[in-house]
C-alpha positions as a printed NumPy array, in Angstrom:
array([[ 88.581,  -9.673,  50.874],
       [ 88.235, -13.448,  50.944],
       [ 90.125, -15.55 ,  48.375],
       [ 88.704, -18.849,  47.126],
       [ 90.185, -21.429,  44.758],
       [ 87.792, -22.662,  42.067],
       [ 88.695, -25.84 ,  40.161],
       [ 86.687, -26.24 ,  36.968],
       [ 87.016, -29.965,  36.271],
       [ 85.319, -30.007,  32.858],
       [ 87.966, -32.458,  31.628],
       [ 88.36 , -34.313,  34.893],
       [ 91.282, -33.918,  37.241],
       [ 94.655, -35.551,  37.789],
       [ 97.746, -34.851,  39.825],
       [ 99.878, -33.282,  37.105],
       [ 96.984, -31.207,  35.756],
       [ 96.427, -29.82 ,  39.258],
       [100.078, -28.904,  39.757],
       [100.263, -27.261,  36.331],
       [ 97.159, -25.182,  37.007],
       [ 98.435, -24.076,  40.427],
       [101.817, -23.09 ,  38.989],
       [100.   , -21.109,  36.304],
       [ 98.063, -19.354,  39.075],
       [101.309, -18.126,  40.561],
       [102.619, -20.807,  42.905],
       [106.375, -20.277,  43.283],
       [108.297, -22.699,  41.048],
       [111.515, -22.345,  43.038],
       [109.737, -23.102,  46.31 ],
       [108.298, -26.212,  44.66 ],
       [111.629, -27.413,  43.27 ],
       [113.354, -26.907,  46.606],
       [110.656, -28.864,  48.45 ],
       [110.743, -31.753,  45.96 ],
       [114.545, -31.885,  46.049],
       [114.378, -32.376,  49.827],
       [112.404, -35.629,  49.506],
       [114.459, -38.856,  49.683],
       [113.431, -39.918,  46.166],
       [115.549, -40.649,  43.092],
       [114.956, -41.753,  39.548],
       [113.13 , -38.702,  38.212],
       [113.47 , -35.144,  36.988],
       [110.83 , -32.409,  36.937],
       [110.156, -30.408,  33.779],
       [107.873, -27.355,  33.768],
       [107.002, -25.881,  30.384],
       [104.301, -24.224,  28.273],
       [102.23 , -26.34 ,  25.886],
       [ 99.204, -25.795,  23.663],
       [ 95.962, -27.676,  24.333],
       [ 93.041, -26.971,  21.985],
       [ 94.892, -23.8  ,  21.051],
       [ 95.125, -22.633,  24.67 ],
       [ 98.41 , -21.871,  26.394],
       [ 98.768, -24.159,  29.425],
       [101.358, -24.976,  32.053],
       [102.697, -28.52 ,  31.775],
       [104.107, -30.252,  34.853],
       [106.03 , -33.378,  33.894],
       [107.729, -35.906,  36.143],
       [110.16 , -37.608,  33.767],
       [111.146, -41.013,  35.091],
       [114.275, -42.983,  34.3  ],
       [114.035, -46.339,  32.511],
       [113.638, -48.285,  35.754],
       [110.546, -46.354,  36.813],
       [108.99 , -45.432,  33.44 ],
       [105.395, -46.272,  32.549],
       [103.424, -45.848,  29.324],
       [100.274, -44.173,  30.52 ],
       [100.439, -41.697,  27.619],
       [ 99.867, -44.446,  25.032],
       [ 96.119, -44.479,  24.34 ],
       [ 96.27 , -47.667,  22.26 ],
       [ 98.124, -49.312,  25.12 ],
       [ 95.543, -48.233,  27.703],
       [ 92.302, -48.926,  25.885],
       [ 93.199, -51.339,  23.059],
       [ 92.216, -48.898,  20.298],
       [ 94.862, -50.351,  17.961],
       [ 92.46 , -53.221,  17.388],
       [ 89.591, -50.89 ,  16.418],
       [ 90.63 , -47.435,  15.284],
       [ 87.023, -46.347,  14.752],
       [ 86.505, -46.305,  18.51 ],
       [ 89.487, -44.08 ,  19.179],
       [ 88.682, -40.638,  20.548],
       [ 89.563, -37.587,  18.496],
       [ 93.226, -36.911,  19.091],
       [ 94.74 , -33.778,  20.509],
       [ 98.122, -32.548,  19.348],
       [100.861, -34.562,  21.05 ],
       [103.795, -32.849,  22.735],
       [105.983, -35.86 ,  23.364],
       [105.433, -35.818,  27.136],
       [104.935, -39.019,  29.055],
       [101.662, -39.132,  30.961],
       [102.543, -40.149,  34.477],
       [ 99.547, -39.329,  36.636],
       [ 97.482, -42.488,  36.143],
       [ 97.327, -44.428,  39.37 ],
       [ 97.208, -48.04 ,  38.26 ],
       [ 99.442, -50.236,  36.103],
       [ 97.911, -50.542,  32.635],
       [ 98.197, -53.434,  30.223],
       [ 96.579, -53.704,  26.806],
       [ 93.832, -56.285,  26.615],
       [ 94.935, -59.618,  25.176],
       [ 98.642, -58.775,  25.063],
       [101.674, -58.95 ,  27.252],
       [102.958, -55.73 ,  28.796],
       [105.094, -53.636,  26.436],
       [107.881, -53.497,  29.003],
       [108.644, -55.022,  32.332],
       [108.737, -52.089,  34.754],
       [109.677, -51.836,  38.345],
       [106.832, -50.228,  40.344],
       [107.366, -49.75 ,  44.051],
       [104.589, -51.232,  46.151],
       [104.923, -48.989,  49.168],
       [102.61 , -48.998,  52.137],
       [101.092, -45.836,  53.559],
       [103.67 , -45.754,  56.342],
       [106.496, -45.876,  53.769],
       [105.031, -42.923,  51.907],
       [104.457, -40.909,  55.088],
       [108.058, -41.557,  56.13 ],
       [109.243, -40.114,  52.825],
       [107.115, -37.006,  53.338],
       [108.307, -36.543,  56.923],
       [111.941, -36.544,  55.799],
       [111.369, -33.728,  53.327],
       [111.756, -30.023,  54.02 ],
       [108.056, -29.198,  53.683],
       [106.112, -26.546,  55.541],
       [103.688, -27.825,  58.151],
       [100.747, -26.913,  55.937],
       [102.15 , -28.669,  52.859],
       [103.121, -31.762,  54.858],
       [ 99.711, -32.041,  56.52 ],
       [ 97.894, -31.657,  53.202],
       [100.063, -34.286,  51.489],
       [ 99.406, -36.678,  54.384],
       [ 95.667, -36.002,  54.087],
       [ 95.673, -36.729,  50.346],
       [ 97.611, -39.982,  50.756],
       [ 95.372, -41.06 ,  53.632],
       [ 92.289, -40.532,  51.46 ],
       [ 93.934, -42.637,  48.749],
       [ 94.908, -45.299,  51.272],
       [ 91.368, -45.563,  52.598],
       [ 90.043, -45.941,  49.047],
       [ 92.581, -48.659,  48.201],
       [ 91.872, -50.481,  51.455],
       [ 88.144, -50.464,  50.748],
       [ 88.64 , -51.631,  47.168],
       [ 90.838, -54.557,  48.229],
       [ 89.017, -55.454,  51.435],
       [ 91.952, -54.783,  53.73 ],
       [ 92.959, -52.266,  56.397],
       [ 94.702, -48.929,  56.052],
       [ 97.792, -50.326,  57.78 ],
       [ 97.983, -53.328,  55.472],
       [ 97.169, -51.705,  52.138],
       [100.011, -51.404,  49.644],
       [ 99.823, -48.797,  46.919],
       [100.708, -49.717,  43.394],
       [101.477, -46.746,  41.178],
       [100.308, -44.434,  43.941],
       [103.392, -45.525,  45.835],
       [105.615, -45.012,  42.813],
       [107.934, -42.06 ,  42.473],
       [105.836, -40.052,  40.009],
       [102.669, -40.239,  42.095],
       [104.477, -39.246,  45.286],
       [105.968, -36.266,  43.464],
       [102.569, -35.274,  42.026],
       [100.872, -35.273,  45.418],
       [103.733, -33.568,  47.243],
       [103.897, -30.935,  44.483],
       [100.159, -30.249,  44.66 ],
       [100.356, -29.845,  48.443],
       [103.36 , -27.503,  48.219],
       [101.701, -25.324,  45.55 ],
       [ 98.407, -25.079,  47.431],
       [100.222, -24.143,  50.622],
       [102.344, -21.601,  48.77 ],
       [ 99.267, -19.875,  47.333],
       [ 97.883, -19.53 ,  50.867],
       [ 94.276, -20.254,  49.89 ],
       [ 92.27 , -22.377,  52.314],
       [ 88.823, -22.398,  50.669],
       [ 88.146, -24.385,  47.492],
       [ 85.029, -24.672,  45.336],
       [ 84.756, -27.887,  43.31 ],
       [ 81.171, -28.265,  42.045],
       [ 81.574, -31.444,  39.981],
       [ 84.139, -33.831,  38.476],
       [ 83.547, -34.763,  34.831],
       [ 84.374, -38.413,  34.118],
       [ 84.419, -40.587,  31.002],
       [ 83.015, -44.014,  30.233],
       [ 84.267, -47.476,  29.377],
       [ 86.942, -49.522,  31.081],
       [ 90.693, -49.777,  31.529],
       [ 92.96 , -52.766,  31.927],
       [ 95.009, -52.556,  35.117],
       [ 97.191, -54.848,  37.187],
       [ 93.996, -56.224,  38.747],
       [ 92.268, -56.844,  35.411],
       [ 89.666, -54.896,  33.454],
       [ 88.097, -52.197,  35.627],
       [ 85.085, -50.01 ,  34.852],
       [ 85.336, -46.236,  34.725],
       [ 85.215, -44.588,  37.208],
       [ 87.729, -47.025,  38.64 ],
       [ 87.013, -48.426,  42.136],
       [ 89.365, -46.032,  43.936],
       [ 87.729, -42.986,  42.33 ],
       [ 84.24 , -44.33 ,  43.031],
       [ 85.182, -45.009,  46.652],
       [ 86.625, -41.513,  47.153],
       [ 83.605, -39.883,  45.494],
       [ 81.221, -41.838,  47.726],
       [ 83.141, -41.283,  50.956],
       [ 83.656, -37.543,  50.412],
       [ 80.426, -36.686,  48.559],
       [ 82.162, -35.604,  45.356],
       [ 79.559, -35.102,  42.597],
       [ 80.413, -36.906,  39.344],
       [ 79.106, -36.137,  35.862],
       [ 79.549, -38.886,  33.276],
       [ 80.414, -37.508,  29.834],
       [ 79.662, -39.365,  26.579],
       [ 83.378, -39.864,  25.906],
       [ 85.464, -43.002,  26.298],
       [ 88.372, -42.926,  28.697],
       [ 89.329, -42.155,  32.25 ],
       [ 89.311, -38.438,  33.015],
       [ 89.369, -38.547,  36.826],
       [ 92.329, -40.361,  38.348],
       [ 92.476, -41.56 ,  41.955],
       [ 95.184, -38.976,  42.659],
       [ 93.012, -36.201,  41.219],
       [ 89.949, -37.374,  43.137],
       [ 91.945, -37.545,  46.376],
       [ 93.26 , -33.995,  45.894],
       [ 89.722, -32.742,  45.235],
       [ 88.386, -34.532,  48.314],
       [ 91.182, -33.162,  50.498],
       [ 90.786, -29.492,  49.576],
       [ 87.083, -29.115,  48.69 ],
       [ 85.284, -26.918,  51.217],
       [ 82.395, -25.671,  49.075],
       [ 80.174, -27.127,  46.375],
       [ 78.751, -23.917,  44.904],
       [ 80.238, -20.713,  43.6  ],
       [ 79.498, -17.508,  45.525],
       [ 76.687, -15.392,  44.102],
       [ 79.11 , -12.636,  43.102],
       [ 82.878, -12.549,  42.848],
       [ 85.753, -11.088,  40.873],
       [ 88.348, -13.197,  39.065],
       [ 91.793, -12.387,  40.398],
       [ 93.786, -15.014,  38.473],
       [ 93.237, -17.875,  36.027],
       [ 95.57 , -20.84 ,  35.557],
       [ 95.468, -23.681,  33.03 ],
       [ 97.091, -27.037,  33.759],
       [ 97.745, -29.505,  30.944],
       [ 97.23 , -33.242,  31.083],
       [ 99.12 , -35.656,  28.861],
       [ 96.371, -37.829,  27.425],
       [ 95.01 , -37.338,  23.923],
       [ 91.292, -37.852,  24.44 ],
       [ 88.072, -36.449,  23.014],
       [ 87.929, -33.699,  25.646],
       [ 91.11 , -31.6  ,  25.803],
       [ 92.879, -32.505,  29.033],
       [ 92.881, -29.068,  30.646],
       [ 92.201, -28.195,  34.266],
       [ 91.241, -24.56 ,  34.779],
       [ 91.923, -23.107,  38.213],
       [ 90.734, -19.665,  39.265],
       [ 91.327, -17.472,  42.275],
       [ 88.083, -15.738,  43.225],
       [ 87.933, -12.628,  45.358],
       [ 84.742, -12.397,  47.384],
       [ 83.577,  -9.682,  49.714],
       [ 82.555, -11.   ,  53.133],
       [ 78.821, -11.681,  53.085],
       [ 78.111,  -8.978,  55.616],
       [ 79.601,  -6.467,  53.155],
       [ 77.656,  -7.78 ,  50.152],
       [ 74.18 ,  -6.973,  51.45 ],
       [ 72.596,  -5.286,  54.459],
       [ 70.687,  -8.419,  55.377],
       [ 71.671, -11.823,  56.645],
       [ 70.748, -15.249,  55.358],
       [ 69.108, -17.581,  57.808],
       [ 66.982, -20.716,  57.879],
       [ 63.91 , -21.519,  59.909],
       [ 61.464, -24.418,  60.227],
       [ 57.744, -24.135,  59.547],
       [ 55.49 , -26.658,  61.317],
       [ 51.869, -26.997,  60.241],
       [ 48.867, -29.046,  61.265],
       [ 45.098, -28.84 ,  60.65 ],
       [ 42.625, -29.368,  63.497],
       [ 38.829, -29.586,  63.525],
       [ 38.228, -31.106,  66.96 ],
       [ 40.134, -28.866,  69.388],
       [ 38.45 , -26.279,  71.63 ],
       [ 39.38 , -22.629,  71.755],
       [ 40.466, -22.995,  75.384],
       [ 42.846, -25.813,  74.453],
       [ 44.307, -23.861,  71.55 ],
       [ 44.887, -20.829,  73.776],
       [ 46.96 , -22.963,  76.13 ],
       [ 48.819, -24.528,  73.198],
       [ 49.916, -21.12 ,  71.924],
       [ 51.19 , -20.106,  75.355],
       [ 53.168, -23.323,  75.695],
       [ 54.624, -23.091,  72.188],
       [ 55.921, -19.575,  72.795],
       [ 57.301, -20.597,  76.187],
       [ 59.168, -23.485,  74.524],
       [ 60.934, -21.22 ,  72.053],
       [ 58.626, -20.791,  69.05 ],
       [ 59.507, -17.694,  67.028],
       [ 55.903, -17.243,  65.944],
       [ 52.572, -19.073,  66.22 ],
       [ 49.597, -18.399,  63.953],
       [ 46.045, -19.736,  63.842],
       [ 44.081, -19.376,  60.595],
       [ 40.505, -20.577,  60.011],
       [ 40.201, -23.227,  57.289],
       [ 37.421, -25.305,  55.778],
       [ 38.295, -28.972,  56.152],
       [ 36.95 , -32.276,  54.86 ],
       [ 33.293, -33.151,  55.48 ],
       [ 32.601, -29.383,  55.514],
       [ 34.057, -29.018,  58.99 ],
       [ 35.412, -25.619,  60.045],
       [ 38.845, -25.959,  61.557],
       [ 42.153, -24.268,  62.296],
       [ 45.501, -24.255,  60.515],
       [ 48.227, -24.011,  63.158],
       [ 51.547, -22.657,  61.887],
       [ 54.642, -22.596,  64.08 ],
       [ 57.98 , -21.015,  63.138],
       [ 61.044, -22.203,  65.023],
       [ 64.778, -22.875,  64.84 ],
       [ 66.21 , -26.355,  64.449],
       [ 67.108, -26.538,  68.143],
       [ 63.457, -26.257,  69.215],
       [ 61.798, -28.253,  66.413],
       [ 61.487, -31.643,  68.113],
       [ 60.291, -30.123,  71.388],
       [ 57.608, -28.093,  69.628],
       [ 56.477, -31.093,  67.591],
       [ 56.163, -33.075,  70.827],
       [ 54.09 , -30.262,  72.352],
       [ 51.715, -30.236,  69.381],
       [ 51.247, -33.999,  69.633],
       [ 50.731, -33.855,  73.397],
       [ 48.556, -30.754,  73.731],
       [ 46.342, -31.066,  70.623],
       [ 44.401, -33.796,  68.86 ],
       [ 46.679, -33.863,  65.812],
       [ 48.162, -37.151,  64.629],
       [ 50.411, -35.635,  61.964],
       [ 52.59 , -32.552,  61.499],
       [ 53.934, -31.173,  58.224],
       [ 57.317, -29.489,  58.327],
       [ 59.534, -27.647,  55.879],
       [ 62.863, -25.896,  56.208],
       [ 62.834, -22.424,  54.687],
       [ 65.549, -19.947,  53.8  ],
       [ 64.925, -16.365,  54.836],
       [ 66.561, -12.965,  54.702],
       [ 66.582, -10.864,  57.859],
       [ 67.768,  -7.322,  58.403],
       [ 70.591,  -6.863,  60.842],
       [ 69.219,  -5.436,  64.051],
       [ 70.118,  -4.378,  67.53 ],
       [ 68.105,  -3.352,  70.551],
       [ 68.606,   0.068,  72.1  ],
       [ 66.903,   2.637,  74.308],
       [ 66.103,   6.031,  72.755],
       [ 65.231,   9.193,  74.664],
       [ 61.988,  10.807,  73.464],
       [ 59.953,  13.816,  74.584],
       [ 57.749,  11.422,  76.574],
       [ 60.627,   9.485,  78.133],
       [ 62.901,   6.541,  77.253],
       [ 61.585,   4.001,  74.726],
       [ 62.955,   0.539,  73.945],
       [ 63.429,   0.186,  70.182],
       [ 64.864,  -2.056,  67.477],
       [ 67.397,  -0.469,  65.142],
       [ 67.693,  -1.983,  61.649],
       [ 69.703,  -1.119,  58.552],
       [ 67.51 ,  -0.89 ,  55.445],
       [ 69.06 ,  -1.101,  51.946],
       [ 69.032,   2.008,  49.758],
       [ 68.053,   1.508,  46.109],
       [ 68.985,   3.597,  43.09 ],
       [ 66.217,   5.205,  40.967],
       [ 66.522,   2.16 ,  38.685],
       [ 65.91 ,  -0.181,  41.61 ],
       [ 69.476,  -1.488,  41.954],
       [ 71.28 ,  -1.94 ,  45.254],
       [ 73.614,   0.958,  45.958],
       [ 75.51 ,  -0.718,  48.779],
       [ 74.32 ,   1.984,  51.166],
       [ 71.864,   1.651,  54.037],
       [ 69.636,   3.897,  56.105],
       [ 68.82 ,   3.482,  59.77 ],
       [ 65.29 ,   2.836,  60.973],
       [ 64.063,   2.591,  64.551],
       [ 60.948,   0.665,  65.573],
       [ 59.478,   1.128,  69.086],
       [ 58.716,  -1.97 ,  71.157],
       [ 55.02 ,  -2.42 ,  71.922],
       [ 55.536,  -3.055,  75.642],
       [ 57.504,   0.158,  75.988],
       [ 54.737,   2.053,  74.172],
       [ 52.114,   0.667,  76.566],
       [ 54.149,   1.861,  79.531],
       [ 54.312,   5.382,  78.055],
       [ 50.556,   5.413,  77.464],
       [ 49.92 ,   4.352,  81.057],
       [ 52.401,   6.819,  82.528],
       [ 51.312,   9.846,  80.472],
       [ 47.595,   9.074,  80.201],
       [ 47.7  ,   9.737,  76.462],
       [ 46.092,   7.673,  73.736],
       [ 48.036,   5.102,  71.788],
       [ 47.808,   7.198,  68.6  ],
       [ 49.136,  10.338,  70.303],
       [ 52.055,   8.48 ,  71.89 ],
       [ 52.744,   6.604,  68.636],
       [ 52.996,   9.776,  66.534],
       [ 55.217,  11.53 ,  69.078],
       [ 57.56 ,   8.558,  69.491],
       [ 57.851,   7.865,  65.742],
       [ 58.845,  11.479,  65.113],
       [ 61.462,  11.387,  67.874],
       [ 62.85 ,   8.047,  66.61 ],
       [ 63.089,   9.359,  63.023],
       [ 65.096,  12.342,  64.222],
       [ 67.348,  10.063,  66.285],
       [ 67.93 ,   7.816,  63.249],
       [ 68.832,  10.839,  61.116],
       [ 71.453,  11.913,  63.633],
       [ 73.017,   8.438,  63.624],
       [ 72.878,   8.141,  59.835]])
């Protein structure tokens, strides 16, 4: 049974929301505390508690900083200047008195001085990686934390027009952000899940005032990460920043799939609380999905194949005969000619070629070279194919080469039962050989062989 992590980012994603959700899923709190205590960082304490968000019980992960490192990211008036226009303020959630620490830039209310003068470490990527290397982290947790910070570093470097070696983090290099990222990596490693589905990140609108001035939402680091790692964004009609650079970097680092499996069972559900009081409740829902391997879900396999098509009205039958031979020799899975009525009332031929990606360009070149076409249509198609194997079956007339396939069994209501039955199909070349050797007609050989194959399939079933 395969296990997959699903992050439902309806209210965005941040570092502390991620850690809270993973702890709620069952990540070991003591393992996390031990790993964080091993990092050469001071000036903070970690508090893990239960809080209510929109009436839902959530896990709250809080990095409480001392006065030297504190920021005021939880203050919505401070972030967005709502004190000047209360009508624009988003509907408020209940407040639990927790400082919001996961925002990754230094905020300052528009038109005012900062509320406090804070000390924010401006560490480079190398400084952060040195801190991680000195901690007692598992190899998996360490590598994931390094990956997340590297993604952040690349985004910051792009935003500021510098190199990865020269970029200096602002709040990302501060204690709370380092703890958030290390904690997320430790929890993910502890859960032992290596596949993650993250279909979309919901983001807000507007702007925030940061150390670099007023920035649009999504902020440049988030936009850069989303572009570089193909993270789909959905902009909600709510003011405020819902996706932080730390959250985006975590999503980019762990996302392996963009779509949920067709069927799954929910093994666990975890809710992680954010600290901001915005229109959308700041909740990240994480789920552990249990999925049967695809080969156990259905008796057929999913596959893709290319279809090439062209219409011809000025090619001879002799030329088309050679074309078909050459197409098959070059790897075409199938070649079909169908009569069509073309423009100017000309009778012509529709040539259809089925092939795999590896042969597509070669077969297109053959069509251009060997026919009079000047254009080829192509489309990639999904298909379902029964699992098959080739075998030799003994019959009353002698050995016959056959294909064995597993056909799904349906219930009387037409639903899949999960069971299969075996069918055997004789190969045409082998049938011809039997006809030649025995002197019997095709129909006589066909009926005899089909009966023998059906009995052989019954024995195997």
